[in-house]
Coordinates of C-alpha atoms in Angstrom, one line a residue:
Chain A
X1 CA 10.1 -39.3 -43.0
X2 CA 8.7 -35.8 -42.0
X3 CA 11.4 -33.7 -40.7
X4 CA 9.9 -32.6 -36.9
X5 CA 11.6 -28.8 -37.4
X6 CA 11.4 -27.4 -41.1
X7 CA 13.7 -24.2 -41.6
X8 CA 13.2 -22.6 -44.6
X9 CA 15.0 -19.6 -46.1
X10 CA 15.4 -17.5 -42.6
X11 CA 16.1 -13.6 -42.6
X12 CA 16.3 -11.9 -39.7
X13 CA 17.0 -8.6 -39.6
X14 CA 18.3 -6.4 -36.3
X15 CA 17.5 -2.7 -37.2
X16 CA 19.4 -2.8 -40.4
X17 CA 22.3 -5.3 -39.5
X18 CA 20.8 -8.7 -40.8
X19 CA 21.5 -10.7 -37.7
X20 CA 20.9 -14.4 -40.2
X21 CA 21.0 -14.1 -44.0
X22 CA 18.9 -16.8 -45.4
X23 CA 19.4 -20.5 -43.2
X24 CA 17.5 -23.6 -43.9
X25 CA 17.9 -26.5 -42.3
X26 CA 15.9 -29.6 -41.5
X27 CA 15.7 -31.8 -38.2
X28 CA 14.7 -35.0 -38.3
X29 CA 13.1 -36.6 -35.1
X30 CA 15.8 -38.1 -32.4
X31 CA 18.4 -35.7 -33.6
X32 CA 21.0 -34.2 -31.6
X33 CA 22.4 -31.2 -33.8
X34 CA 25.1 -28.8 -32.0
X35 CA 25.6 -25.2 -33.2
X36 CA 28.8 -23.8 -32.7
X37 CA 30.5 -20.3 -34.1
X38 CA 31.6 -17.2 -33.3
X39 CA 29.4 -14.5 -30.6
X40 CA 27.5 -12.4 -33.2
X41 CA 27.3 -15.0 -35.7
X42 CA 23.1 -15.5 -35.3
X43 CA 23.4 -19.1 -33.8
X44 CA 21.3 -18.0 -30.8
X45 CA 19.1 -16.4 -32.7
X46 CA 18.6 -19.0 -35.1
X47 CA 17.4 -21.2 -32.0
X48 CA 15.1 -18.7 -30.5
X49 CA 13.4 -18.5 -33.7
X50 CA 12.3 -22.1 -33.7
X51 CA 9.7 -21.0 -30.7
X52 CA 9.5 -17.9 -32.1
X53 CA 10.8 -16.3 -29.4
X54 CA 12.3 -14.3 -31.9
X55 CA 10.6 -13.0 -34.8
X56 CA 12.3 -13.7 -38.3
X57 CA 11.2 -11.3 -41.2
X58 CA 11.5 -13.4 -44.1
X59 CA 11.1 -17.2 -44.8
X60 CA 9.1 -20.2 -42.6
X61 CA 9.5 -22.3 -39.8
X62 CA 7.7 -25.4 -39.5
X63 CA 7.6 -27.8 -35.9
X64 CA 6.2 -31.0 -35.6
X65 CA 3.6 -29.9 -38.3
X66 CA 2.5 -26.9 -37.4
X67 CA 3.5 -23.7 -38.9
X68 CA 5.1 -20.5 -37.0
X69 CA 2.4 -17.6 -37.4
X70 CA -0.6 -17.3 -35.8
X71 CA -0.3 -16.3 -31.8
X72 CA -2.4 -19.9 -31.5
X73 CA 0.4 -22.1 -34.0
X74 CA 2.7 -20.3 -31.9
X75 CA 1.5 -20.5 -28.6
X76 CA 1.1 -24.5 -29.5
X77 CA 4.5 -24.8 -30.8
X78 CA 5.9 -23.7 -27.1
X79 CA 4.1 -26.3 -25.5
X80 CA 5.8 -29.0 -27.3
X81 CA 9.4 -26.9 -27.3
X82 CA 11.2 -26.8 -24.4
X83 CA 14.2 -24.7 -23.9
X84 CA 16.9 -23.7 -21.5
X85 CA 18.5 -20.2 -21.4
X86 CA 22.1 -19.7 -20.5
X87 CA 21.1 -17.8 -17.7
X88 CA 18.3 -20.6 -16.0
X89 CA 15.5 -17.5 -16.0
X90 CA 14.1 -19.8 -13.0
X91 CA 11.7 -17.7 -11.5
X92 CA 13.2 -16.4 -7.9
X93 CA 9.7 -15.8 -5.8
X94 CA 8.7 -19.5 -6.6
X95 CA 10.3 -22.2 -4.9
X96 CA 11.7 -24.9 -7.3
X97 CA 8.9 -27.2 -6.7
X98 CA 6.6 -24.3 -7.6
X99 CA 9.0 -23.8 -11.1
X100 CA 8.5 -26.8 -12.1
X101 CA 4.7 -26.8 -11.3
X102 CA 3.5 -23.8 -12.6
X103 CA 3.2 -23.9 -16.4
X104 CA 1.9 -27.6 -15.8
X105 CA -1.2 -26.3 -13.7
X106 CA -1.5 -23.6 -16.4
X107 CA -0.5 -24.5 -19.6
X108 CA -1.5 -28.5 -19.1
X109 CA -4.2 -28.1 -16.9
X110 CA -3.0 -31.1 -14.7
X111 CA -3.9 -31.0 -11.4
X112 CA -2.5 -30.6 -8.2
X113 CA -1.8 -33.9 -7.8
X114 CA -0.7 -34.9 -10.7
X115 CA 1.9 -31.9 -11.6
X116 CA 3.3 -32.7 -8.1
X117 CA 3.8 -36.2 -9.0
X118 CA 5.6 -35.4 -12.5
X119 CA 8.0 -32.5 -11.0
X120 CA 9.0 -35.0 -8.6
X121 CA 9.7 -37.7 -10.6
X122 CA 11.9 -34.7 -12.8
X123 CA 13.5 -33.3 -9.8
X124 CA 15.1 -37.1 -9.7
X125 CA 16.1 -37.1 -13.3
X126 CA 17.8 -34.2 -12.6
X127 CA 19.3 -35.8 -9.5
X128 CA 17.7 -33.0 -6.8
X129 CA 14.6 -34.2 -5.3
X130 CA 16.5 -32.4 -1.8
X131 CA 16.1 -29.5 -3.2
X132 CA 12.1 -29.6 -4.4
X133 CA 11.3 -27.2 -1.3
X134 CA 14.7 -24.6 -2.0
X135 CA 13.8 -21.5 -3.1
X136 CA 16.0 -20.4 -7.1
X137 CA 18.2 -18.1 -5.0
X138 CA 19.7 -20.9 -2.5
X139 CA 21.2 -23.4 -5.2
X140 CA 24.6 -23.2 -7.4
X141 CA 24.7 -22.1 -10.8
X142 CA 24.4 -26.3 -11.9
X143 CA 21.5 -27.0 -9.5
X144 CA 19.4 -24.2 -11.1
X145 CA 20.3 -25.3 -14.9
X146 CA 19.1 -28.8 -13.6
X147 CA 15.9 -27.3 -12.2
X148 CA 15.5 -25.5 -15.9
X149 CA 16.2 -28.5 -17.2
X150 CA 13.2 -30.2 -15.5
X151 CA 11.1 -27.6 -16.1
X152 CA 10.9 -27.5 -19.6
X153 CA 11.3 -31.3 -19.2
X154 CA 7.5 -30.9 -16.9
X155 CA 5.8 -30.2 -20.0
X156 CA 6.6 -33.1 -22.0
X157 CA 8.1 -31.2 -25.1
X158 CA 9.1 -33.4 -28.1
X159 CA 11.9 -31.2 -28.8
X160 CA 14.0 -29.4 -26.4
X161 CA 16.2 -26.4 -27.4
X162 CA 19.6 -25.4 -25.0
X163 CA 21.2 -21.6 -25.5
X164 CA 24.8 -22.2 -24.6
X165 CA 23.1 -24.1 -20.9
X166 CA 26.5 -24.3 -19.7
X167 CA 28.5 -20.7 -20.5
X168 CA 27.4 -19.2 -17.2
X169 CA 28.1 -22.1 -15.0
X170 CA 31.2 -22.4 -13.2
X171 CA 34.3 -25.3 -14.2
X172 CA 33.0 -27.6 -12.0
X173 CA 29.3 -27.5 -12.1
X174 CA 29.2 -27.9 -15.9
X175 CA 29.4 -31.5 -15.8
X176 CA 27.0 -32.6 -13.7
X177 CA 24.3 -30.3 -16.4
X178 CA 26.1 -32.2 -19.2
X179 CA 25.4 -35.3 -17.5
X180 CA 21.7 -34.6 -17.6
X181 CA 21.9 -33.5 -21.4
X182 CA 23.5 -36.7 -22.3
X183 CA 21.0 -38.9 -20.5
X184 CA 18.3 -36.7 -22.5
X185 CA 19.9 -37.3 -25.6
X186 CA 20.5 -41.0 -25.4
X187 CA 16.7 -41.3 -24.3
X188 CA 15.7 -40.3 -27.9
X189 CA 14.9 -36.9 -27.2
X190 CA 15.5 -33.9 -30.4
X191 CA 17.1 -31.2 -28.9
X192 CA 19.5 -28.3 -30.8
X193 CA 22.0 -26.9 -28.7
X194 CA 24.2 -24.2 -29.1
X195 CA 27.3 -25.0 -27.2
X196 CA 31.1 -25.3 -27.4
X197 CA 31.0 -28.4 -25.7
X198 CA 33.2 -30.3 -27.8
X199 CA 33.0 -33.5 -25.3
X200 CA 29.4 -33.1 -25.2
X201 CA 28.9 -32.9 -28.7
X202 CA 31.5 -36.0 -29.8
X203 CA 29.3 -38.0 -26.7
X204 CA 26.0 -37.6 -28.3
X205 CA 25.2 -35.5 -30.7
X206 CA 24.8 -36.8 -34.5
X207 CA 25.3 -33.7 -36.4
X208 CA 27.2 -30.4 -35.6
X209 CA 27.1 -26.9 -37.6
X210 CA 29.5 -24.2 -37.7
X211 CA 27.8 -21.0 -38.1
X212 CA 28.8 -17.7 -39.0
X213 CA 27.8 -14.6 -40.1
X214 CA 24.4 -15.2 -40.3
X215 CA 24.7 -18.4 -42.4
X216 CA 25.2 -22.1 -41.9
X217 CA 29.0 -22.8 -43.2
X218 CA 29.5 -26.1 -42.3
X219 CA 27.9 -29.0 -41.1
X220 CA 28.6 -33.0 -40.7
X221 CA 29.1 -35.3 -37.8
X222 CA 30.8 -33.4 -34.9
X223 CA 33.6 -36.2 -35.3
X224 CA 34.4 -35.3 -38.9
X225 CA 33.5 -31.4 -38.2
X226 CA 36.1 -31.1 -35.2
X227 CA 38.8 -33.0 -36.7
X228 CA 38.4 -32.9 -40.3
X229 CA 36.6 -29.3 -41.1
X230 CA 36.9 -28.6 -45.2
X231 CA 36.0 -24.9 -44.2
X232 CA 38.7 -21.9 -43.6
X233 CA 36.1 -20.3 -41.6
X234 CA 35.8 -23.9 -39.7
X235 CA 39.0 -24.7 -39.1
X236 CA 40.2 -20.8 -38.3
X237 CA 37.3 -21.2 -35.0
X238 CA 38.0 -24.7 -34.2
X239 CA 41.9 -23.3 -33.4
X240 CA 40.9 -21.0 -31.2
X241 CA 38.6 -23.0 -29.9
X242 CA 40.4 -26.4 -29.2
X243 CA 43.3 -23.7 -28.4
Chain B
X1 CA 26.7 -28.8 -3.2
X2 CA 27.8 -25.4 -2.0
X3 CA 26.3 -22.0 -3.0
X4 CA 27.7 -20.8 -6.4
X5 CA 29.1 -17.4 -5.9
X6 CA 28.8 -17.3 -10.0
X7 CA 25.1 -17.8 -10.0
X8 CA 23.5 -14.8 -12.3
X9 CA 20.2 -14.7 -10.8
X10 CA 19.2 -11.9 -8.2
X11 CA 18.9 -13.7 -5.2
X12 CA 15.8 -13.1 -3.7
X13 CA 15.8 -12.5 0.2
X14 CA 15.6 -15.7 1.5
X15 CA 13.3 -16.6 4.5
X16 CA 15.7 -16.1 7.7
X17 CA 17.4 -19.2 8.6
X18 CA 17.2 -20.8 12.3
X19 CA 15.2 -19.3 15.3
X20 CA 13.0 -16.7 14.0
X21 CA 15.1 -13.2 14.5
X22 CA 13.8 -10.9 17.0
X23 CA 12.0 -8.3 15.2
X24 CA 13.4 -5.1 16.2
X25 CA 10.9 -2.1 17.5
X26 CA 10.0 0.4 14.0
X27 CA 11.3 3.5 15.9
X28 CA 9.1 5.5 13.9
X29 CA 6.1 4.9 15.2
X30 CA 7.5 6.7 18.5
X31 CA 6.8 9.7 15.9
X32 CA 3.3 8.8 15.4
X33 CA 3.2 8.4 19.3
X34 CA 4.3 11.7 19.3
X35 CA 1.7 13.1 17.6
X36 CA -1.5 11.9 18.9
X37 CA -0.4 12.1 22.3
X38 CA 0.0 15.9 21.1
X39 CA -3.5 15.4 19.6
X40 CA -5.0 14.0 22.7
X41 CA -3.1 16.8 25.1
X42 CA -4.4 19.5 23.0
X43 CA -8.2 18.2 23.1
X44 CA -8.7 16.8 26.4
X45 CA -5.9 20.3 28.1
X46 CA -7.8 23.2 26.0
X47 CA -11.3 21.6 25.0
X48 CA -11.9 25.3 24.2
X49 CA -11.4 25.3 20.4
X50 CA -9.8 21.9 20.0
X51 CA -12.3 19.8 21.7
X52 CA -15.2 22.0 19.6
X53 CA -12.9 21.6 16.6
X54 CA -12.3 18.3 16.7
X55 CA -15.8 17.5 16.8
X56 CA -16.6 19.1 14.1
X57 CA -14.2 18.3 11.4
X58 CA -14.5 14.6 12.7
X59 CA -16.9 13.9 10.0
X60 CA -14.4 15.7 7.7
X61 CA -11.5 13.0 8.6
X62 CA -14.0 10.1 7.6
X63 CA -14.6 11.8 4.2
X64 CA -10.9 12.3 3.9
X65 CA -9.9 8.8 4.4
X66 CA -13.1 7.5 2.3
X67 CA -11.8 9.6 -0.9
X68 CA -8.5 8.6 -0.5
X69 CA -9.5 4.4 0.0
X70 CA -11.5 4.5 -2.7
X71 CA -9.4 6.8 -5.0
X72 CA -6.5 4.8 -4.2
X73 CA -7.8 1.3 -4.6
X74 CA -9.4 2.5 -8.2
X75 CA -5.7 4.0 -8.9
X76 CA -4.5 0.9 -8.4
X77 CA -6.2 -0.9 -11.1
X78 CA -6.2 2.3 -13.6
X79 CA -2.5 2.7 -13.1
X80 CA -1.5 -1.0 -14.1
X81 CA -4.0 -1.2 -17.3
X82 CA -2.5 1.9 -18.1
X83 CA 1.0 0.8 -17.7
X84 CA 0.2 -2.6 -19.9
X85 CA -1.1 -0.2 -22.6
X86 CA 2.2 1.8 -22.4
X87 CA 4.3 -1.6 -22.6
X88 CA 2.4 -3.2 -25.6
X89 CA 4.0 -3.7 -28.5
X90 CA 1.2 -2.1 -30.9
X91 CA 2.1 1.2 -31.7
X92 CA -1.6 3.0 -31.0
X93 CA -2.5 1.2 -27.9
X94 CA 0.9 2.3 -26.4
X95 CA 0.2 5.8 -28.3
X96 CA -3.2 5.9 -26.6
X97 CA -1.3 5.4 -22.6
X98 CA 2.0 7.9 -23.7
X99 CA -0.7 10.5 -24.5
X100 CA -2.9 10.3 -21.5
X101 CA 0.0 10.2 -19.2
X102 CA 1.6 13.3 -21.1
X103 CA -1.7 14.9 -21.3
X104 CA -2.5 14.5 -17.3
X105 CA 0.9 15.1 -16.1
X106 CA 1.2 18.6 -17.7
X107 CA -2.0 19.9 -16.0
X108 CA -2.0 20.7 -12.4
X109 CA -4.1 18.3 -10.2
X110 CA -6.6 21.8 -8.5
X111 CA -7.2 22.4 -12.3
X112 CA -7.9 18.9 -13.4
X113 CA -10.2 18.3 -10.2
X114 CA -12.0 21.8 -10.6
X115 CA -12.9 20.6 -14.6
X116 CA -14.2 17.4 -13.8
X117 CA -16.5 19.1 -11.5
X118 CA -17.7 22.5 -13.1
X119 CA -16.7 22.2 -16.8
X120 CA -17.3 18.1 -17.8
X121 CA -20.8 18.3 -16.0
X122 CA -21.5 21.9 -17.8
X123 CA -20.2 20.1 -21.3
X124 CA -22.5 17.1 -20.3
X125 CA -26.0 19.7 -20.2
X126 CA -24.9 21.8 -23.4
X127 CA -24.5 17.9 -25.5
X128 CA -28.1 17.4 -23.8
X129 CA -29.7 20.8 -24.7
X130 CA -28.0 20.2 -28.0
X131 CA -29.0 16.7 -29.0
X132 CA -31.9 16.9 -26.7
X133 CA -31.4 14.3 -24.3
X134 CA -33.3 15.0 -21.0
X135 CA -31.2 12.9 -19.1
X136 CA -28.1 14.4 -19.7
X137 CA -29.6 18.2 -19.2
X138 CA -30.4 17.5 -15.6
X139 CA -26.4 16.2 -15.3
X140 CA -25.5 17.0 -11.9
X141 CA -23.2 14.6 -10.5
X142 CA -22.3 14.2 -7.2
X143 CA -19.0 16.3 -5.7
X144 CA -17.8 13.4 -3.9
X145 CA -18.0 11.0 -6.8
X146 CA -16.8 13.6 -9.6
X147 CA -13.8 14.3 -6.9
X148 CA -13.2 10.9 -6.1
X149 CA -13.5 10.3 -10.6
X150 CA -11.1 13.8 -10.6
X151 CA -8.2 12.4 -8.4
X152 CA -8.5 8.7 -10.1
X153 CA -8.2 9.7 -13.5
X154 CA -5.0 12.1 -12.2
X155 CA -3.4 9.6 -10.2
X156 CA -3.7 6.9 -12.5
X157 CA -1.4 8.5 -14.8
X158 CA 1.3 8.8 -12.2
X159 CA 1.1 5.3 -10.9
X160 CA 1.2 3.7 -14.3
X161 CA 4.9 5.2 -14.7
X162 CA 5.7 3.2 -10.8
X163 CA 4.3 0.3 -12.5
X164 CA 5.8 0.4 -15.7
X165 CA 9.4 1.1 -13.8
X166 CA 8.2 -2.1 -11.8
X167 CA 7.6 -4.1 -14.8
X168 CA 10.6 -3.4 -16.6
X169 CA 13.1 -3.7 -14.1
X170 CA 12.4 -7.6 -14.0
X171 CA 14.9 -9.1 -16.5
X172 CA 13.5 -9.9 -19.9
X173 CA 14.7 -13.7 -19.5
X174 CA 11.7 -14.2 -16.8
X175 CA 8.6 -13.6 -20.2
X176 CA 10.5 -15.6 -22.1
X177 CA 10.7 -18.5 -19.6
X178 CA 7.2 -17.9 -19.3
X179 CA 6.2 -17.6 -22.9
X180 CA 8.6 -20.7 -23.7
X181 CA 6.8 -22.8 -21.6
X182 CA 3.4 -22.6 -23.4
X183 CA 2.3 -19.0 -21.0
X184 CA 0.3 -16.5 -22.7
X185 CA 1.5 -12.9 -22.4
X186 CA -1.3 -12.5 -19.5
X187 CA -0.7 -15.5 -17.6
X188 CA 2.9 -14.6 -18.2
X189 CA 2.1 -11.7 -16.4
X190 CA -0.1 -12.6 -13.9
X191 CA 2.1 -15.4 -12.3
X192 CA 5.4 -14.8 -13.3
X193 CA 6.1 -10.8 -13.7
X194 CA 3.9 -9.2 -11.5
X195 CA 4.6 -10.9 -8.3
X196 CA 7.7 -9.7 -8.8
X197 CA 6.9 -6.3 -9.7
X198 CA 4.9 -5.9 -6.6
X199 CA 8.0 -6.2 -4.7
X200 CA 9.4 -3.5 -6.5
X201 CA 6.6 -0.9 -6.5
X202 CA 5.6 -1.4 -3.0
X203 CA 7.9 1.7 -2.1
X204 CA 7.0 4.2 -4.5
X205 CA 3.6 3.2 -4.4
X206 CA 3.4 4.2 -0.7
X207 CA 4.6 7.3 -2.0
X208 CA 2.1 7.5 -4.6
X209 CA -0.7 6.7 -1.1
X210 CA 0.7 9.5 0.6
X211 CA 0.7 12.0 -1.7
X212 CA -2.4 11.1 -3.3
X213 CA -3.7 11.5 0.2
X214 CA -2.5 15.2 1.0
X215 CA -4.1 16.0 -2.3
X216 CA -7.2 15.1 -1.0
X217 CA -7.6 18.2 0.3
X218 CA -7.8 19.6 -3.2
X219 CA -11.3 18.4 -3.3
X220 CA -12.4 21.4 -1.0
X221 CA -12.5 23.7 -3.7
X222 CA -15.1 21.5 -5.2
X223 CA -17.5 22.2 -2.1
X224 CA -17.0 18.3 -0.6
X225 CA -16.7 18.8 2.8
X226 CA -13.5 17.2 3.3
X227 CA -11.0 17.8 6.5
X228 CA -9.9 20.7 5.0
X229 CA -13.5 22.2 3.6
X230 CA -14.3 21.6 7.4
X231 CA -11.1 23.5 8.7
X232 CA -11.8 26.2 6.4
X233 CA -15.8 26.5 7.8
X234 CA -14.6 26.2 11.8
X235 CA -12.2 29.0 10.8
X236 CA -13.7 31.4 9.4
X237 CA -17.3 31.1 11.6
X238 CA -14.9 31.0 15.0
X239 CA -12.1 33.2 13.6
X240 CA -9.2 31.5 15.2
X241 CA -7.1 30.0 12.2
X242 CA -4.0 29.4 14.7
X243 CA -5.8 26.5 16.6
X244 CA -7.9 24.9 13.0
X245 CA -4.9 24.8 11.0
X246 CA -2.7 23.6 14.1
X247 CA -5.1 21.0 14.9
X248 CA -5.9 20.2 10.8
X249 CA -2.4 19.9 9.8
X250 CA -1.5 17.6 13.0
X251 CA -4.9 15.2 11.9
X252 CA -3.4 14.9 8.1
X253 CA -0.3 13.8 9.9
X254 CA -1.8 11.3 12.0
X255 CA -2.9 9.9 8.3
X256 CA 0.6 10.2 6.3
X257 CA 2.3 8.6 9.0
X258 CA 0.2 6.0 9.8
X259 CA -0.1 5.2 6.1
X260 CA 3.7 5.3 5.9
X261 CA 3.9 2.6 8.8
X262 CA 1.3 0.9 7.1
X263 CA 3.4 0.7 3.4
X264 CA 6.5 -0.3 5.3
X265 CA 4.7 -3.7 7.6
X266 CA 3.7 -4.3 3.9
X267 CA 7.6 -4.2 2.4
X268 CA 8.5 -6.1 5.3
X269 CA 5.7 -8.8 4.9
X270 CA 6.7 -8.8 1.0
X271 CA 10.1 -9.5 1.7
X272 CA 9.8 -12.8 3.9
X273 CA 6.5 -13.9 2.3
X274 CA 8.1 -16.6 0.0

């Protein structure tokens, strides 16, 4: 089987500090694959490459087929990648109705009607159809991630990308955005998070990487990563981590 | 759920909750009260000059509102295509808008205004004598239109930097929702960034109105019979500049002030609209 993302041999270069030094890595469809490592160490960056939100100077990305270079490939790519920022990026003069609306009417080209009916239907799954008519700026930190969530969700992605969804949330609202993850996850969906969620990870995801430095040092099932890392580098982060 | 003190976003003003709050009374249009009601004294208490005066730099108000409408509303879409080309992220098309702005911001507006109307037309007849294009030897445009071209091209410059402040101060993470949802850079743009920005430039781009508005009066070195052109005639034919400068700088008031009141209803209705 085709793997749905295709890394191969990514540079990426900051100035001259060379933010990833040469990942591949290959993601097969229904894969849950956590990235964890130090701040600095180019796992958000790797992720923001795969819609090229990020440009990467050397190698090639491939998604669902389609190659990362023309502004078209690229523009198509998005469509069918979701993601969710650490810091929601809902946009604050649209209600959340509106959020989860817009690229539907524009991107899609659904009417109406119909992009009504589907953000609805999302606002459930994230468990706040109260809130359709709420404006960004009235909900907690966990309401908005859901509302992210379900707008990325609105356009029907294949494969949905999370940077760190939860590190700007408070104690008790990360949870109930986990919750919504998991239920994703166990529906079949890819998705490649970066988070230190070690519950979340252990819950549902099927392969966990350790990166640092720019480069993949690690990877297995987030069981055997957590508890049985082969790595220095691994098991030096996991102490700190899992204090 | 309650509100998460944590959340990162800006909130946005949120529409007032409840009964709708009594708006309270904009003092400041006691000020412009003020004013015509100084106007209105000084016409209707001494007709003799202000009456006469009035009457006949009227026509010079309507030209100076017309030239600053039109300038202003043609600044407005100059001044955001000029700010795009300074945000692009090709090096020559940002080139192109850092060296307009630089170009038009180090040359004062009299001069730029006083080219446009005696030198471009003059360099317009010498390419036609030249290249022998009769069209272009009989060149002579309109003062109102090369005044109205004059203050467009100037402005513009100024009112792309309000824009591009406007642009930039809305956090990066709102494009690249945008663009990760499937958004081109201009529908990014059109339904996602600028609404926002608008918020933003409202103020200084009242500023921008107001100013480009007392530099109207530029234009009367360019013989368009503007407020101050007028002033200027009444003045010198009746020789009483007390009483035509008196009355023209209370008429330009009138304008700033009501254009002020007009730019803040506008922040106001920005605010709640949502």
């Amino acid at each position: 089987m085709e793997p749905i993302i295709k890394i191969k041999d990514i540079h990426k270069y900051f100035g001259h500090v060379e933010a990833i030094k040469g990942v591949s890595l290959d993601i097969m469809k229904g894969d849950v694959v956590v990235v964890i490592g130090p701040s600095g160490s180019g796992k958000s960056t790797l992720l923001r490459c795969i819609n090229r939100l990020e440009e990467f100077d050397h190698g090639s990305i491939v998604v669902d087929g389609i190659p990362l270079d023309t502004a078209e490939n690229i523009n198509a790519v998005r469509t069918e990648v979701g993601m969710v920022f650490q810091q929601f990026n809902l946009f604050p003069h649209l209600s959340v109705l509106e959020n989860v609306m817009l690229a539907q009417k524009i991107v899609r080209k659904r009417d109406h009607k119909e992009a009504l009916k589907v953000a609805m239907e999302l606002l459930n799954k994230v468990g706040i159809p109260e809130k359709a008519k709420a404006f960004p700026g009235q909900l907690s930190g966990g309401q908005q991630q859901r509302v992210a969530i379900a707008r990325a969700l609105a356009m029907n992605p294949k494969i949905m990308l999370f940077d760190e969804p939860t590190s700007a949330l408070d104690p008790e609202m990360i949870q109930e955005v986990l919750d919504v993850m998991i239920t994703l996850a166990r529906e079949g969906m890819t998705m490649v998070v970066v988070s230190h969620e070690m519950g979340f990870a252990r819950a549902c995801a099927n392969r966990a990487i350790l990166m640092d430095a720019g480069q993949i040092v690690e990877e297995a099932p987030p069981d055997v990563l957590f508890s049985h890392p082969t790595h220095e580098r691994t098991k030096a982060f996991l102490s700190k981590v899992l204090h | 759920m309650s509100i998460n003190p944590l959340s990162s976003l800006p909130a946005p003003a949120v529409r007032p909750a409840g009964p709708a709050k009594v708006e309270r009374f904009d003092r400041w249009w006691i000020m412009v009260a003020a004013v015509v009601i100084l106007l209105v004294l000084l016409i209707f208490l001494k007709p003799d000059p202000y009456q006469n005066l009035f009457i006949f730099v009227r026509d010079g108000v309507w030209r100076t509102i017309y030239i600053t409408v039109i300038s202003f509303a043609l600044v407005a879409v100059f001044g955001l295509i000029v700010a795009l080309l300074r945000l692009s992220k090709h090096k020559l098309i940002r080139g192109i808008g850092t060296v307009y702005v630089e170009i038009i911001r180090g040359i004062p507006m009299l001069v730029q205004i006083i080219y446009w109307y005696f030198a471009f037309p003059a360099i317009v007849q010498e390419l036609g004598r030249s290249f022998n294009i009769p069209a272009f030897v009989t060149f002579r445009p309109d003062g109102i239109v090369m005044a109205i071209f004059g203050l467009t091209f100037g402005y513009s410059a100024y009112m792309s930097e309000v824009y591009r402040a406007g642009i930039q101060s809305i956090s990066k993470g709102q494009m690249e929702a945008a663009r990760s949802l499937g958004m081109t850079y201009v529908d990014a743009m059109r339904y996602v960034i600028l609404p926002q920005a608008v918020r933003v430039v409202l103020p200084p781009m009242g500023n921008e109105l107001i100013t480009l508005l007392k530099d109207t009066a530029l234009v009367s070195a360019v013989s368009v019979a503007d407020l101050t052109r007028r002033g200027r005639e009444f003045s010198s034919a009746h020789f009483n500049p007390i009483e035509t400068w008196t009355l023209v700088a209370l008429l330009y008031l009138v304008m700033t002030l009501l254009a002020t009141r007009l730019v803040a209803y506008l922040e106001k209705k920005a605010r709640y609209e949502r």
